[in-house]
Amino acid sequence: MTSSRSGWGVSAAVVAHPRRDVRLVPLPGGGRDRSRDELDVIETLGDPHQLSQVIANLLSNACVHTPPGTRVEVRVGTVRTGPRTGGTDRPGRSGPTPPLPEGVQACVVEIADDGPGLAEEDARQVFDRFYRAPAGGADGQDPGSGLGLSIAATIAEAHHGRLELDTRPGAGCVFRLLLPRNAGPEPGARG
């Protein structure tokens, strides 16, 4: 993902974690030939520091709330929003903001894990300020303040995008950041 400001981009360095192997892989589907493991270059308008904060929060949560050795992937690509690809509502998907219109071309960063997942009640609350999900990861990990996902969702919305969660108990979590390819003015820009 690259931003319009000073050529900044999200790279493999941003998705590193000190205690976990994290794979950076192409987003499945998207109408592209995935016979090669090549990443798309995706570009969107936005504040690079805020977007990096969102990705760092999602990655940290995946590593803290899953047992050691659990698969964690960061998937990058583009999609048209819809029930199968993200950005719209469907059973098993939650998000704190209204869905994006169906068919919008969006840049996507997904943080996916094979951890314990979340119960429906927890998934509905996970974006609420000060909500802390039940511990599911390594003992001794700081569970955090309960503000990270709320802040991340606010940043996504400020970028005309959406942060959402697909999860089922026992089936892991997919947190998805969607940012329209043709967004409005950059956050903080004056018109």
CSV table of N, CA, C and O in Angstrom, one decimal, residues 21-128:
chain,number,residue,atom,x,y,z
A,21,ASP,N,6.3,-15.5,13.4
A,21,ASP,CA,6.4,-15.5,12.0
A,21,ASP,C,5.1,-14.9,11.4
A,21,ASP,O,4.1,-15.4,11.7
A,22,VAL,N,5.2,-13.9,10.6
A,22,VAL,CA,4.1,-13.3,10.0
A,22,VAL,C,4.4,-13.3,8.5
A,22,VAL,O,5.4,-12.8,8.0
A,23,ARG,N,3.4,-13.9,7.7
A,23,ARG,CA,3.6,-13.9,6.3
A,23,ARG,C,2.9,-12.8,5.6
A,23,ARG,O,1.7,-12.5,6.0
A,24,LEU,N,3.5,-12.2,4.6
A,24,LEU,CA,2.9,-11.1,3.8
A,24,LEU,C,2.6,-11.8,2.5
A,24,LEU,O,3.5,-12.3,1.8
A,25,VAL,N,1.3,-11.9,2.1
A,25,VAL,CA,0.9,-12.7,1.0
A,25,VAL,C,-0.2,-11.9,0.2
A,25,VAL,O,-0.8,-10.9,0.7
A,26,PRO,N,-0.4,-12.2,-1.1
A,26,PRO,CA,-1.4,-11.6,-1.9
A,26,PRO,C,-2.8,-11.9,-1.4
A,26,PRO,O,-3.0,-13.0,-0.9
A,27,LEU,N,-3.7,-11.0,-1.5
A,27,LEU,CA,-5.1,-11.2,-1.2
A,27,LEU,C,-5.7,-12.2,-2.1
A,27,LEU,O,-5.5,-12.1,-3.3
A,28,PRO,N,-6.3,-13.3,-1.6
A,28,PRO,CA,-6.9,-14.3,-2.5
A,28,PRO,C,-8.0,-13.7,-3.4
A,28,PRO,O,-8.7,-12.8,-3.0
A,29,GLY,N,-8.1,-14.2,-4.6
A,29,GLY,CA,-9.1,-13.7,-5.5
A,29,GLY,C,-8.7,-12.4,-6.2
A,29,GLY,O,-7.6,-12.1,-6.5
A,30,GLY,N,-9.7,-11.5,-6.3
A,30,GLY,CA,-9.5,-10.2,-6.9
A,30,GLY,C,-9.3,-10.3,-8.4
A,30,GLY,O,-9.0,-9.3,-9.0
A,31,GLY,N,-9.6,-11.4,-9.0
A,31,GLY,CA,-9.6,-11.5,-10.5
A,31,GLY,C,-8.2,-11.5,-11.1
A,31,GLY,O,-8.0,-11.4,-12.3
A,32,ARG,N,-7.2,-11.6,-10.3
A,32,ARG,CA,-5.8,-11.7,-10.8
A,32,ARG,C,-5.3,-13.1,-10.8
A,32,ARG,O,-5.7,-13.9,-10.1
A,33,ASP,N,-4.3,-13.4,-11.7
A,33,ASP,CA,-3.7,-14.7,-11.7
A,33,ASP,C,-2.8,-14.8,-10.5
A,33,ASP,O,-1.8,-14.1,-10.3
A,34,ARG,N,-3.1,-15.7,-9.6
A,34,ARG,CA,-2.4,-15.9,-8.4
A,34,ARG,C,-1.5,-17.2,-8.4
A,34,ARG,O,-1.2,-17.7,-7.4
A,35,SER,N,-1.1,-17.6,-9.7
A,35,SER,CA,-0.2,-18.7,-9.8
A,35,SER,C,1.2,-18.3,-9.2
A,35,SER,O,1.9,-19.2,-8.9
A,36,ARG,N,1.5,-17.0,-9.2
A,36,ARG,CA,2.7,-16.6,-8.7
A,36,ARG,C,2.4,-15.8,-7.4
A,36,ARG,O,1.3,-15.2,-7.2
A,37,ASP,N,3.3,-15.9,-6.4
A,37,ASP,CA,3.1,-15.3,-5.1
A,37,ASP,C,3.5,-13.8,-5.1
A,37,ASP,O,4.3,-13.4,-4.3
A,38,GLU,N,3.0,-13.0,-6.1
A,38,GLU,CA,3.4,-11.6,-6.2
A,38,GLU,C,2.4,-10.7,-5.6
A,38,GLU,O,1.2,-10.9,-5.7
A,39,LEU,N,2.8,-9.7,-4.9
A,39,LEU,CA,1.9,-8.7,-4.3
A,39,LEU,C,1.6,-7.7,-5.2
A,39,LEU,O,2.4,-7.2,-6.1
A,40,ASP,N,0.3,-7.2,-5.2
A,40,ASP,CA,-0.1,-6.0,-5.9
A,40,ASP,C,0.4,-4.8,-5.2
A,40,ASP,O,0.6,-4.7,-4.0
A,41,VAL,N,0.8,-3.8,-6.0
A,41,VAL,CA,1.0,-2.5,-5.5
A,41,VAL,C,-0.3,-1.8,-5.4
A,41,VAL,O,-1.0,-1.7,-6.5
A,42,ILE,N,-0.8,-1.4,-4.2
A,42,ILE,CA,-2.1,-0.8,-4.1
A,42,ILE,C,-1.8,0.6,-3.6
A,42,ILE,O,-1.0,0.9,-2.8
A,43,GLU,N,-2.6,1.6,-4.2
A,43,GLU,CA,-2.4,3.0,-3.9
A,43,GLU,C,-3.7,3.6,-3.4
A,43,GLU,O,-4.7,3.3,-4.0
A,44,THR,N,-3.6,4.4,-2.4
A,44,THR,CA,-4.8,5.1,-1.9
A,44,THR,C,-4.3,6.4,-1.2
A,44,THR,O,-3.2,6.5,-0.9
A,45,LEU,N,-5.2,7.3,-1.1
A,45,LEU,CA,-4.9,8.6,-0.4
A,45,LEU,C,-5.0,8.3,1.1
A,45,LEU,O,-5.8,7.6,1.5
A,46,GLY,N,-4.1,9.0,1.8
A,46,GLY,CA,-4.2,8.9,3.3
A,46,GLY,C,-3.0,9.3,4.0
A,46,GLY,O,-1.9,9.6,3.4
A,47,ASP,N,-3.1,9.4,5.3
A,47,ASP,CA,-2.0,9.7,6.2
A,47,ASP,C,-1.2,8.5,6.5
A,47,ASP,O,-1.7,7.5,7.1
A,48,PRO,N,0.0,8.4,6.0
A,48,PRO,CA,0.8,7.2,6.2
A,48,PRO,C,1.0,6.7,7.6
A,48,PRO,O,1.1,5.6,7.9
A,49,HIS,N,1.2,7.7,8.5
A,49,HIS,CA,1.4,7.4,9.9
A,49,HIS,C,0.2,6.8,10.5
A,49,HIS,O,0.2,5.8,11.3
A,50,GLN,N,-1.0,7.3,10.2
A,50,GLN,CA,-2.2,6.8,10.8
A,50,GLN,C,-2.5,5.4,10.2
A,50,GLN,O,-2.9,4.5,11.0
A,51,LEU,N,-2.3,5.2,8.9
A,51,LEU,CA,-2.6,3.9,8.3
A,51,LEU,C,-1.6,2.8,8.9
A,51,LEU,O,-2.0,1.7,9.1
A,52,SER,N,-0.4,3.2,9.1
A,52,SER,CA,0.6,2.3,9.7
A,52,SER,C,0.2,2.0,11.1
A,52,SER,O,0.3,0.8,11.5
A,53,GLN,N,-0.4,2.9,11.8
A,53,GLN,CA,-0.9,2.7,13.2
A,53,GLN,C,-2.0,1.6,13.2
A,53,GLN,O,-2.0,0.7,14.0
A,54,VAL,N,-2.9,1.7,12.2
A,54,VAL,CA,-4.0,0.7,12.1
A,54,VAL,C,-3.4,-0.7,11.9
A,54,VAL,O,-3.8,-1.6,12.6
A,55,ILE,N,-2.5,-0.8,10.9
A,55,ILE,CA,-1.9,-2.1,10.6
A,55,ILE,C,-1.2,-2.7,11.8
A,55,ILE,O,-1.3,-3.8,12.1
A,56,ALA,N,-0.4,-1.8,12.4
A,56,ALA,CA,0.4,-2.3,13.6
A,56,ALA,C,-0.5,-2.7,14.7
A,56,ALA,O,-0.3,-3.8,15.4
A,57,ASN,N,-1.6,-2.0,14.9
A,57,ASN,CA,-2.6,-2.5,16.0
A,57,ASN,C,-3.2,-3.8,15.6
A,57,ASN,O,-3.3,-4.7,16.5
A,58,LEU,N,-3.6,-4.0,14.4
A,58,LEU,CA,-4.3,-5.2,14.0
A,58,LEU,C,-3.3,-6.4,14.1
A,58,LEU,O,-3.6,-7.5,14.6
A,59,LEU,N,-2.1,-6.2,13.7
A,59,LEU,CA,-1.0,-7.2,13.7
A,59,LEU,C,-0.7,-7.6,15.2
A,59,LEU,O,-0.6,-8.7,15.6
A,60,SER,N,-0.6,-6.6,16.0
A,60,SER,CA,-0.3,-6.8,17.4
A,60,SER,C,-1.4,-7.6,18.1
A,60,SER,O,-1.2,-8.6,18.8
A,61,ASN,N,-2.7,-7.2,17.8
A,61,ASN,CA,-3.8,-8.0,18.4
A,61,ASN,C,-3.8,-9.4,17.9
A,61,ASN,O,-4.0,-10.3,18.7
A,62,ALA,N,-3.5,-9.7,16.7
A,62,ALA,CA,-3.4,-11.1,16.2
A,62,ALA,C,-2.4,-11.9,16.9
A,62,ALA,O,-2.6,-13.0,17.3
A,63,CYS,N,-1.3,-11.2,17.2
A,63,CYS,CA,-0.2,-12.0,17.9
A,63,CYS,C,-0.4,-12.1,19.4
A,63,CYS,O,0.0,-13.1,20.0
A,64,VAL,N,-1.1,-11.1,20.0
A,64,VAL,CA,-1.3,-11.2,21.4
A,64,VAL,C,-2.5,-12.1,21.8
A,64,VAL,O,-2.5,-12.8,22.8
A,65,HIS,N,-3.5,-12.2,20.9
A,65,HIS,CA,-4.8,-12.9,21.2
A,65,HIS,C,-4.8,-14.3,20.6
A,65,HIS,O,-5.9,-14.8,20.5
A,66,THR,N,-3.7,-14.8,20.1
A,66,THR,CA,-3.7,-16.2,19.6
A,66,THR,C,-2.6,-16.9,20.3
A,66,THR,O,-1.6,-16.3,20.7
A,67,PRO,N,-2.7,-18.2,20.4
A,67,PRO,CA,-1.6,-19.0,21.0
A,67,PRO,C,-0.3,-19.0,20.2
A,67,PRO,O,-0.4,-18.8,19.0
A,68,PRO,N,0.8,-19.2,20.8
A,68,PRO,CA,2.1,-19.2,20.1
A,68,PRO,C,2.0,-20.3,19.0
A,68,PRO,O,1.4,-21.3,19.2
A,69,GLY,N,2.6,-20.0,17.9
A,69,GLY,CA,2.6,-20.9,16.8
A,69,GLY,C,1.4,-20.8,15.8
A,69,GLY,O,1.4,-21.5,14.8
A,70,THR,N,0.5,-20.0,16.2
A,70,THR,CA,-0.7,-19.8,15.3
A,70,THR,C,-0.3,-19.0,14.1
A,70,THR,O,0.4,-18.1,14.1
A,71,ARG,N,-0.9,-19.5,12.9
A,71,ARG,CA,-0.6,-18.8,11.7
A,71,ARG,C,-1.2,-17.4,11.7
A,71,ARG,O,-2.4,-17.2,12.1
A,72,VAL,N,-0.4,-16.4,11.3
A,72,VAL,CA,-0.8,-15.0,11.1
A,72,VAL,C,-0.3,-14.6,9.7
A,72,VAL,O,0.8,-14.7,9.4
A,73,GLU,N,-1.3,-14.1,8.9
A,73,GLU,CA,-1.0,-13.6,7.6
A,73,GLU,C,-1.4,-12.1,7.4
A,73,GLU,O,-2.5,-11.8,7.9
A,74,VAL,N,-0.7,-11.4,6.7
A,74,VAL,CA,-1.1,-10.1,6.2
A,74,VAL,C,-1.3,-10.2,4.7
A,74,VAL,O,-0.4,-10.6,4.0
A,75,ARG,N,-2.5,-9.9,4.3
A,75,ARG,CA,-2.9,-10.1,2.9
A,75,ARG,C,-3.2,-8.7,2.3
A,75,ARG,O,-3.9,-7.9,2.9
A,76,VAL,N,-2.6,-8.5,1.1
A,76,VAL,CA,-2.8,-7.2,0.4
A,76,VAL,C,-3.3,-7.3,-1.0
A,76,VAL,O,-2.8,-8.2,-1.7
A,77,GLY,N,-4.2,-6.5,-1.4
A,77,GLY,CA,-4.7,-6.5,-2.7
A,77,GLY,C,-5.8,-5.5,-2.9
A,77,GLY,O,-6.0,-4.6,-2.1
A,78,THR,N,-6.6,-5.7,-4.0
A,78,THR,CA,-7.7,-4.8,-4.3
A,78,THR,C,-8.9,-5.7,-4.6
A,78,THR,O,-8.8,-6.9,-5.1
A,79,VAL,N,-10.1,-5.2,-4.3
A,79,VAL,CA,-11.4,-5.9,-4.6
A,79,VAL,C,-12.4,-4.9,-4.9
A,79,VAL,O,-12.3,-3.7,-4.8
A,80,ARG,N,-13.6,-5.4,-5.4
A,80,ARG,CA,-14.8,-4.6,-5.5
A,80,ARG,C,-15.6,-5.1,-4.3
A,80,ARG,O,-15.8,-6.3,-4.1
A,81,THR,N,-16.1,-4.1,-3.5
A,81,THR,CA,-16.8,-4.5,-2.3
A,81,THR,C,-18.0,-5.3,-2.6
A,81,THR,O,-18.7,-5.1,-3.6
A,82,GLY,N,-18.3,-6.2,-1.7
A,82,GLY,CA,-19.5,-7.1,-1.8
A,82,GLY,C,-19.5,-8.1,-0.6
A,82,GLY,O,-18.5,-8.1,0.2
A,83,PRO,N,-20.6,-8.8,-0.5
A,83,PRO,CA,-20.7,-9.8,0.6
A,83,PRO,C,-19.5,-10.8,0.7
A,83,PRO,O,-19.1,-11.1,1.8
A,84,ARG,N,-19.0,-11.2,-0.4
A,84,ARG,CA,-17.9,-12.2,-0.4
A,84,ARG,C,-16.5,-11.6,-0.2
A,84,ARG,O,-15.6,-12.2,0.3
A,85,THR,N,-16.3,-10.3,-0.6
A,85,THR,CA,-15.0,-9.7,-0.6
A,85,THR,C,-14.8,-8.7,0.5
A,85,THR,O,-13.7,-8.4,0.8
A,86,GLY,N,-15.9,-8.2,1.1
A,86,GLY,CA,-15.7,-7.3,2.2
A,86,GLY,C,-16.3,-5.9,1.9
A,86,GLY,O,-16.6,-5.6,0.7
A,87,GLY,N,-16.4,-5.1,2.9
A,87,GLY,CA,-16.9,-3.8,2.8
A,87,GLY,C,-18.4,-3.6,3.0
A,87,GLY,O,-18.9,-2.5,3.2
A,88,THR,N,-19.1,-4.7,2.9
A,88,THR,CA,-20.6,-4.7,3.1
A,88,THR,C,-21.0,-5.7,4.2
A,88,THR,O,-20.2,-6.5,4.6
A,89,ASP,N,-22.2,-5.5,4.7
A,89,ASP,CA,-22.6,-6.4,5.8
A,89,ASP,C,-23.0,-7.7,5.3
A,89,ASP,O,-23.5,-7.9,4.2
A,90,ARG,N,-22.9,-8.7,6.2
A,90,ARG,CA,-23.4,-10.1,6.0
A,90,ARG,C,-23.3,-10.8,7.3
A,90,ARG,O,-22.5,-10.4,8.2
A,91,PRO,N,-23.9,-11.9,7.5
A,91,PRO,CA,-23.8,-12.7,8.7
A,91,PRO,C,-22.4,-13.1,9.0
A,91,PRO,O,-21.6,-13.5,8.1
A,92,GLY,N,-22.0,-12.9,10.3
A,92,GLY,CA,-20.6,-13.3,10.6
A,92,GLY,C,-19.6,-12.1,10.4
A,92,GLY,O,-18.4,-12.3,10.8
A,93,ARG,N,-20.0,-11.0,9.9
A,93,ARG,CA,-19.2,-9.9,9.7
A,93,ARG,C,-19.6,-8.7,10.6
A,93,ARG,O,-20.8,-8.4,10.7
A,94,SER,N,-18.7,-8.1,11.3
A,94,SER,CA,-19.1,-6.9,12.1
A,94,SER,C,-18.2,-5.7,11.8
A,94,SER,O,-17.0,-5.9,11.4
A,95,GLY,N,-18.7,-4.6,11.9
A,95,GLY,CA,-17.9,-3.3,11.7
A,95,GLY,C,-18.6,-2.2,12.5
A,95,GLY,O,-19.8,-2.2,12.6
A,96,PRO,N,-17.9,-1.2,12.9
A,96,PRO,CA,-18.5,-0.1,13.7
A,96,PRO,C,-19.1,1.0,12.9
A,96,PRO,O,-19.8,1.8,13.4
A,97,THR,N,-18.9,0.9,11.6
A,97,THR,CA,-19.4,2.0,10.7
A,97,THR,C,-20.3,1.4,9.6
A,97,THR,O,-20.3,0.2,9.4
A,98,PRO,N,-21.1,2.2,9.0
A,98,PRO,CA,-22.0,1.7,7.9
A,98,PRO,C,-21.1,1.1,6.8
A,98,PRO,O,-20.0,1.4,6.6
A,99,PRO,N,-21.7,0.1,6.1
A,99,PRO,CA,-21.0,-0.6,5.0
A,99,PRO,C,-20.7,0.4,3.9
A,99,PRO,O,-21.4,1.4,3.7
A,100,LEU,N,-19.7,0.0,3.1
A,100,LEU,CA,-19.4,0.8,1.9
A,100,LEU,C,-20.4,0.4,0.8
A,100,LEU,O,-21.0,-0.7,0.9
A,101,PRO,N,-20.7,1.2,-0.2
A,101,PRO,CA,-21.6,0.8,-1.2
A,101,PRO,C,-21.0,-0.4,-2.0
A,101,PRO,O,-19.8,-0.6,-2.1
A,102,GLU,N,-21.9,-1.3,-2.4
A,102,GLU,CA,-21.5,-2.5,-3.1
A,102,GLU,C,-20.9,-2.1,-4.4
A,102,GLU,O,-21.4,-1.2,-5.1
A,103,GLY,N,-19.8,-2.8,-4.8
A,103,GLY,CA,-19.1,-2.6,-6.1
A,103,GLY,C,-18.1,-1.5,-6.1
A,103,GLY,O,-17.5,-1.2,-7.2
A,104,VAL,N,-17.8,-0.9,-5.0
A,104,VAL,CA,-16.7,0.1,-4.9
A,104,VAL,C,-15.4,-0.6,-5.0
A,104,VAL,O,-15.1,-1.6,-4.4
A,105,GLN,N,-14.5,0.0,-5.8
A,105,GLN,CA,-13.1,-0.6,-5.9
A,105,GLN,C,-12.3,-0.1,-4.7
A,105,GLN,O,-12.3,1.1,-4.4
A,106,ALA,N,-11.8,-1.1,-3.9
A,106,ALA,CA,-11.1,-0.8,-2.7
A,106,ALA,C,-9.8,-1.4,-2.6
A,106,ALA,O,-9.5,-2.5,-3.1
A,107,CYS,N,-8.8,-0.7,-1.9
A,107,CYS,CA,-7.6,-1.3,-1.5
A,107,CYS,C,-7.8,-2.0,-0.2
A,107,CYS,O,-8.5,-1.5,0.7
A,108,VAL,N,-7.2,-3.2,0.0
A,108,VAL,CA,-7.5,-4.0,1.1
A,108,VAL,C,-6.2,-4.5,1.8
A,108,VAL,O,-5.3,-4.9,1.1
A,109,VAL,N,-6.2,-4.4,3.1
A,109,VAL,CA,-5.1,-5.1,3.9
A,109,VAL,C,-5.9,-5.9,4.9
A,109,VAL,O,-6.7,-5.4,5.7
A,110,GLU,N,-5.7,-7.2,4.9
A,110,GLU,CA,-6.3,-8.1,5.9
A,110,GLU,C,-5.2,-8.7,6.8
A,110,GLU,O,-4.1,-9.0,6.4
A,111,ILE,N,-5.6,-8.8,8.1
A,111,ILE,CA,-4.7,-9.5,9.0
A,111,ILE,C,-5.6,-10.7,9.4
A,111,ILE,O,-6.7,-10.6,10.0
A,112,ALA,N,-5.1,-11.9,9.1
A,112,ALA,CA,-5.9,-13.1,9.3
A,112,ALA,C,-5.1,-14.1,10.2
A,112,ALA,O,-3.9,-14.2,10.1
A,113,ASP,N,-5.8,-14.8,11.1
A,113,ASP,CA,-5.1,-15.7,11.9
A,113,ASP,C,-6.0,-17.0,12.0
A,113,ASP,O,-7.2,-17.0,11.7
A,114,ASP,N,-5.4,-18.1,12.5
A,114,ASP,CA,-6.1,-19.3,12.7
A,114,ASP,C,-6.3,-19.6,14.2
A,114,ASP,O,-6.3,-20.7,14.7
A,115,GLY,N,-6.4,-18.5,15.0
A,115,GLY,CA,-6.6,-18.6,16.4
A,115,GLY,C,-8.0,-19.0,16.8
A,115,GLY,O,-8.8,-19.6,16.0
A,116,PRO,N,-8.4,-18.8,18.1
A,116,PRO,CA,-9.7,-19.3,18.6
A,116,PRO,C,-10.9,-18.5,18.0
A,116,PRO,O,-12.0,-19.0,18.2
A,117,GLY,N,-10.7,-17.4,17.4
A,117,GLY,CA,-11.9,-16.6,16.9
A,117,GLY,C,-12.6,-16.0,18.1
A,117,GLY,O,-12.2,-16.0,19.2
A,118,LEU,N,-13.7,-15.3,17.7
A,118,LEU,CA,-14.5,-14.7,18.7
A,118,LEU,C,-16.0,-15.1,18.7
A,118,LEU,O,-16.5,-15.3,17.6
A,119,ALA,N,-16.6,-15.2,19.8
A,119,ALA,CA,-18.0,-15.4,19.9
A,119,ALA,C,-18.8,-14.2,19.3
A,119,ALA,O,-18.2,-13.1,19.3
A,120,GLU,N,-20.0,-14.4,18.8
A,120,GLU,CA,-20.8,-13.4,18.2
A,120,GLU,C,-20.9,-12.2,19.1
A,120,GLU,O,-20.7,-11.0,18.6
A,121,GLU,N,-21.1,-12.4,20.3
A,121,GLU,CA,-21.3,-11.2,21.3
A,121,GLU,C,-20.0,-10.4,21.4
A,121,GLU,O,-20.0,-9.2,21.4
A,122,ASP,N,-18.9,-11.1,21.5
A,122,ASP,CA,-17.6,-10.4,21.6
A,122,ASP,C,-17.3,-9.7,20.3
A,122,ASP,O,-16.8,-8.5,20.3
A,123,ALA,N,-17.6,-10.3,19.1
A,123,ALA,CA,-17.3,-9.7,17.8
A,123,ALA,C,-18.1,-8.4,17.7
A,123,ALA,O,-17.7,-7.4,17.1
A,124,ARG,N,-19.4,-8.4,18.2
A,124,ARG,CA,-20.2,-7.1,18.1
A,124,ARG,C,-19.6,-6.0,18.9
A,124,ARG,O,-19.8,-4.8,18.6
A,125,GLN,N,-18.9,-6.3,20.0
A,125,GLN,CA,-18.3,-5.3,20.9
A,125,GLN,C,-16.9,-4.9,20.7
A,125,GLN,O,-16.4,-4.0,21.3
A,126,VAL,N,-16.2,-5.7,19.9
A,126,VAL,CA,-14.7,-5.5,19.8
A,126,VAL,C,-14.3,-4.1,19.3
A,126,VAL,O,-13.2,-3.7,19.7
A,127,PHE,N,-15.1,-3.4,18.6
A,127,PHE,CA,-14.7,-2.0,18.2
A,127,PHE,C,-15.1,-1.0,19.2
A,127,PHE,O,-14.9,0.2,19.0
A,128,ASP,N,-15.8,-1.4,20.3
A,128,ASP,CA,-16.3,-0.4,21.3
A,128,ASP,C,-15.1,0.1,22.1
A,128,ASP,O,-14.2,-0.7,22.5
